[in-house]
Amino acid sequence: MPLFDRPIRTGTPNIGDRATLHRLLDEILDRRWLTNNGPVVQEFERRIAEYLGVRHCIAVSNGTVAIEVAVKALGLTGEVILPSFTFVASAHALSWVGLRPVFCDIDASTYCIDPSRIPALVTDRTSAIMGVHVYGRPCDTAGLGAVGHAAGVPVIYDAAHAFGCSHDGAMIGSFGACETFSFHATKFFNTFEGGAITTDDDCLAEELRRCRSFGYADGSRASGSVGTNAKMTEVSAAMGLVNLDSIEQIIQRNRENHTAYREGLDSIAGLSVIPFDLDERNNYQYAVLEVLEPFPLTAGELMRRLERENVFVQRYFAPPVHRQAPYLAAVGSAGRALPETDGLAERVVALPTGSAVSPDDARRIASFIAGIA
Ligand code: T4K
C-alpha cells in the first residue's frame, strides 16, 4: 500500500471562498464586460497595490509576460544579468524580446544572485540586472542597487515567488525600478493564470500600461507606440480578489506545513528544510528540502521513491537554466562554471504544501523520508 491513497502534489492550487467567486463570476457575466481594464481588474490592481504598499500595480496575463512588458517599458537592449537558479521563464522572457541573458552564480547564503560576482559580467552591452527572489527569500537589494548604480543600469526583480513577503520591513513589490509577480495556478496566490508589475515610478507605470495594451495611452484608442496584449481578464481578477481574502489562512497553512517538515526532517543527517527569516513576512509557499550525503538517496532518487507513495514533488530548479537546451547552445556564457547554482540544483526537492496538504500529511511525508535514513 502506498503512503497515501490519493495523490499529494507540490503545486496543487489554493482556492478561496467558492460562493464569493461564483457571485463575482455572475456579476461579470451579467455586466458583459469580460476584459480590457474592466472594473474587477481595476479593483484587483487597487487591492494589490494597497496590500504591497506600492503606488502602481499593472495586472497582466502571466508572470512571463510581466517580465517581457517590464523590460520593453524600460527600453532595455543588449544583455541582462540574471541568475541561472530560477524558473526557465525568467530567461525566456528576456530572450523572447531579443535580449541576451547573462547568467550569474548565486550567493550560498540567500540562494539569490550574488552581487559580488556581477561586476565581472558587466559589458558595454549590459542594460539591466534582474534579481529573482528565489523561494520568496529576498535578494540582497542593497548590494544589487550598489552594483547597478556603479554599472549605470537599473535593477529589476522577478518576484514571482515573493508575493506576500517582506524585506527589511517593506513588502516586496517596491524594490528596484519595478518588480514582476506570477499568479499562476501553482503559486500560493493565484488568478488561474496571471501576473503583475509593481512600481513606485509614475512615468514607468504609464509606459507599462501602454505596453500592456497595444501601445494605447490611457483612455485613447490611438496607438502611440508599439505594444502587446498582456491584459488580465475579469475572471482572473475575480479569482485574485477571492484568494486575496483568504491569503492569511493560506499562509498560515503553509507555515504549519513548513514547521511540520522542519520538525520531522531537520535532525536527520544530510537533510535540511530551507528556513525563512522569522523577522520578516513570508509566504512559506515553497517547503524546500535539501538532500545531501550521508542521506542514502540523492534528491532525484528521493523524488522517484516518493512517487511510489503517491507523493509528487517538484525539483525547483533542476536543471538550472544555463544547463537547458536553448541556453547551452545559444548563450555565450554556456558552460561557464556556476558552482553554487549547479550544487544547489542537485540538492533540492520542493515538498507538497498549500491548503490541499494538511500538517498531518506533511508529518507523514516527513516521517516516511526520515525512515529512509
Ligand atoms: N519567474 C519565476 C521565478 C517563476 O517561478 C515563474 C513561474 C515565472 C517567472 C513565470 O510565471 P508564469 O508565466 O508561469 O506566471 C510551474 C508553473 O507553471 C510556473 O508558473 C512556476 N513559475 C514554476 C516554478 O512552476 P511546472 O512546470 O512545475 O508546472 P506543472 O504544470 O508541472 O505543475 C506542477 C504541479 O502542480 C503538478 O504536480 C500538477 C499541479 N497542478 C498544476 C496546475 C497547473 C495542479 O494540481 N493544478 C493545476 O492547475 O511549472
PDB file of C-alpha atoms and ligand atoms in Angstrom, residues 9-13 62-65 67 86-87 89-90 132 158 160-161 181-187 193-194 286 312 314 316-317, ligand 1:
ATOM      1  CA  ARG A   9       1.266  17.119  -5.202  1.00  0.00           C
ATOM      2  CA  THR A  10       3.572  20.100  -4.957  1.00  0.00           C
ATOM      3  CA  GLY A  11       1.711  22.782  -6.909  1.00  0.00           C
ATOM      4  CA  THR A  12      -1.917  21.939  -6.125  1.00  0.00           C
ATOM      5  CA  PRO A  13      -3.744  25.277  -6.350  1.00  0.00           C
ATOM      6  CA  ASN A  62       1.004  35.839 -16.596  1.00  0.00           C
ATOM      7  CA  GLY A  63       4.387  36.210 -14.914  1.00  0.00           C
ATOM      8  CA  THR A  64       6.413  35.577 -18.065  1.00  0.00           C
ATOM      9  CA  VAL A  65       4.679  38.357 -19.945  1.00  0.00           C
ATOM     10  CA  ILE A  67       8.884  40.388 -17.389  1.00  0.00           C
ATOM     11  CA  THR A  86      15.384  30.276 -11.436  1.00  0.00           C
ATOM     12  CA  PHE A  87      12.475  29.033 -13.499  1.00  0.00           C
ATOM     13  CA  ALA A  89      10.694  31.643 -17.842  1.00  0.00           C
ATOM     14  CA  SER A  90      12.944  34.318 -16.294  1.00  0.00           C
ATOM     15  CA  VAL A 132      14.997  36.767  -8.575  1.00  0.00           C
ATOM     16  CA  ASP A 158      11.423  38.802 -10.799  1.00  0.00           C
ATOM     17  CA  ALA A 160       7.279  35.525  -8.958  1.00  0.00           C
ATOM     18  CA  HIS A 161       7.870  33.635  -5.690  1.00  0.00           C
ATOM     19  CA  PHE A 181       4.845  38.706  -9.992  1.00  0.00           C
ATOM     20  CA  SER A 182       3.344  35.444 -11.171  1.00  0.00           C
ATOM     21  CA  PHE A 183      -0.151  34.473 -10.100  1.00  0.00           C
ATOM     22  CA  HIS A 184      -0.052  31.110 -11.888  1.00  0.00           C
ATOM     23  CA  ALA A 185      -2.296  28.293 -10.612  1.00  0.00           C
ATOM     24  CA  THR A 186       0.661  26.651  -8.859  1.00  0.00           C
ATOM     25  CA  LYS A 187       1.592  29.802  -6.925  1.00  0.00           C
ATOM     26  CA  GLU A 193      -3.109  32.417 -14.904  1.00  0.00           C
ATOM     27  CA  GLY A 194      -1.934  35.933 -14.179  1.00  0.00           C
ATOM     28  CA  TYR A 286       7.974  26.555  -1.028  1.00  0.00           C
ATOM     29  CA  PHE A 312       4.620  14.081  -6.306  1.00  0.00           C
ATOM     30  CA  GLN A 314       8.983  19.154  -7.920  1.00  0.00           C
ATOM     31  CA  TYR A 316      12.715  23.600  -8.486  1.00  0.00           C
ATOM     32  CA  PHE A 317      15.208  24.296 -10.135  1.00  0.00           C
TER      33      PHE A 317
HETATM   34  N1  T4K B   1       9.762  33.604 -12.786  1.00  0.00           N
HETATM   35  C1  T4K B   1       9.833  32.646 -11.850  1.00  0.00           C
HETATM   36  C2  T4K B   1      10.906  32.704 -10.836  1.00  0.00           C
HETATM   37  C3  T4K B   1       8.873  31.608 -11.823  1.00  0.00           C
HETATM   38  O1  T4K B   1       8.961  30.640 -10.892  1.00  0.00           O
HETATM   39  C4  T4K B   1       7.858  31.605 -12.796  1.00  0.00           C
HETATM   40  C5  T4K B   1       6.881  30.521 -12.832  1.00  0.00           C
HETATM   41  C6  T4K B   1       7.816  32.636 -13.754  1.00  0.00           C
HETATM   42  C7  T4K B   1       8.795  33.625 -13.706  1.00  0.00           C
HETATM   43  C8  T4K B   1       6.788  32.706 -14.825  1.00  0.00           C
HETATM   44  O2  T4K B   1       5.481  32.889 -14.339  1.00  0.00           O
HETATM   45  P1  T4K B   1       4.206  32.341 -15.176  1.00  0.00           P
HETATM   46  O3  T4K B   1       4.366  32.816 -16.608  1.00  0.00           O
HETATM   47  O4  T4K B   1       4.183  30.832 -15.068  1.00  0.00           O
HETATM   48  O5  T4K B   1       3.046  33.011 -14.489  1.00  0.00           O
HETATM   49  C9  T4K B   1       5.315  25.735 -12.536  1.00  0.00           C
HETATM   50  C10 T4K B   1       4.490  26.885 -13.041  1.00  0.00           C
HETATM   51  O6  T4K B   1       3.889  26.628 -14.298  1.00  0.00           O
HETATM   52  C11 T4K B   1       5.218  28.170 -13.110  1.00  0.00           C
HETATM   53  O7  T4K B   1       4.244  29.199 -13.033  1.00  0.00           O
HETATM   54  C12 T4K B   1       6.181  28.355 -11.942  1.00  0.00           C
HETATM   55  N2  T4K B   1       6.998  29.532 -12.061  1.00  0.00           N
HETATM   56  C13 T4K B   1       7.101  27.174 -11.849  1.00  0.00           C
HETATM   57  C14 T4K B   1       8.068  27.295 -10.706  1.00  0.00           C
HETATM   58  O8  T4K B   1       6.306  26.028 -11.624  1.00  0.00           O
HETATM   59  P2  T4K B   1       5.703  23.398 -13.608  1.00  0.00           P
HETATM   60  O9  T4K B   1       6.320  23.014 -14.906  1.00  0.00           O
HETATM   61  O10 T4K B   1       6.231  22.800 -12.360  1.00  0.00           O
HETATM   62  O11 T4K B   1       4.101  23.218 -13.622  1.00  0.00           O
HETATM   63  P3  T4K B   1       3.263  21.904 -13.742  1.00  0.00           P
HETATM   64  O12 T4K B   1       2.194  22.114 -14.731  1.00  0.00           O
HETATM   65  O13 T4K B   1       4.160  20.725 -13.902  1.00  0.00           O
HETATM   66  O14 T4K B   1       2.536  21.801 -12.321  1.00  0.00           O
HETATM   67  C15 T4K B   1       3.211  21.475 -11.134  1.00  0.00           C
HETATM   68  C16 T4K B   1       2.299  20.615 -10.267  1.00  0.00           C
HETATM   69  O15 T4K B   1       1.110  21.311  -9.951  1.00  0.00           O
HETATM   70  C17 T4K B   1       1.882  19.303 -10.870  1.00  0.00           C
HETATM   71  O16 T4K B   1       2.015  18.300  -9.872  1.00  0.00           O
HETATM   72  C18 T4K B   1       0.407  19.440 -11.167  1.00  0.00           C
HETATM   73  C19 T4K B   1      -0.037  20.513 -10.197  1.00  0.00           C
HETATM   74  N3  T4K B   1      -1.099  21.355 -10.765  1.00  0.00           N
HETATM   75  C20 T4K B   1      -0.779  22.205 -11.776  1.00  0.00           C
HETATM   76  C21 T4K B   1      -1.735  23.003 -12.330  1.00  0.00           C
HETATM   77  C22 T4K B   1      -1.394  23.944 -13.458  1.00  0.00           C
HETATM   78  C23 T4K B   1      -2.379  21.237 -10.305  1.00  0.00           C
HETATM   79  O17 T4K B   1      -2.662  20.406  -9.396  1.00  0.00           O
HETATM   80  N4  T4K B   1      -3.357  22.032 -10.834  1.00  0.00           N
HETATM   81  C24 T4K B   1      -3.090  22.926 -11.829  1.00  0.00           C
HETATM   82  O18 T4K B   1      -3.988  23.659 -12.273  1.00  0.00           O
HETATM   83  O19 T4K B   1       5.838  24.980 -13.580  1.00  0.00           O
END
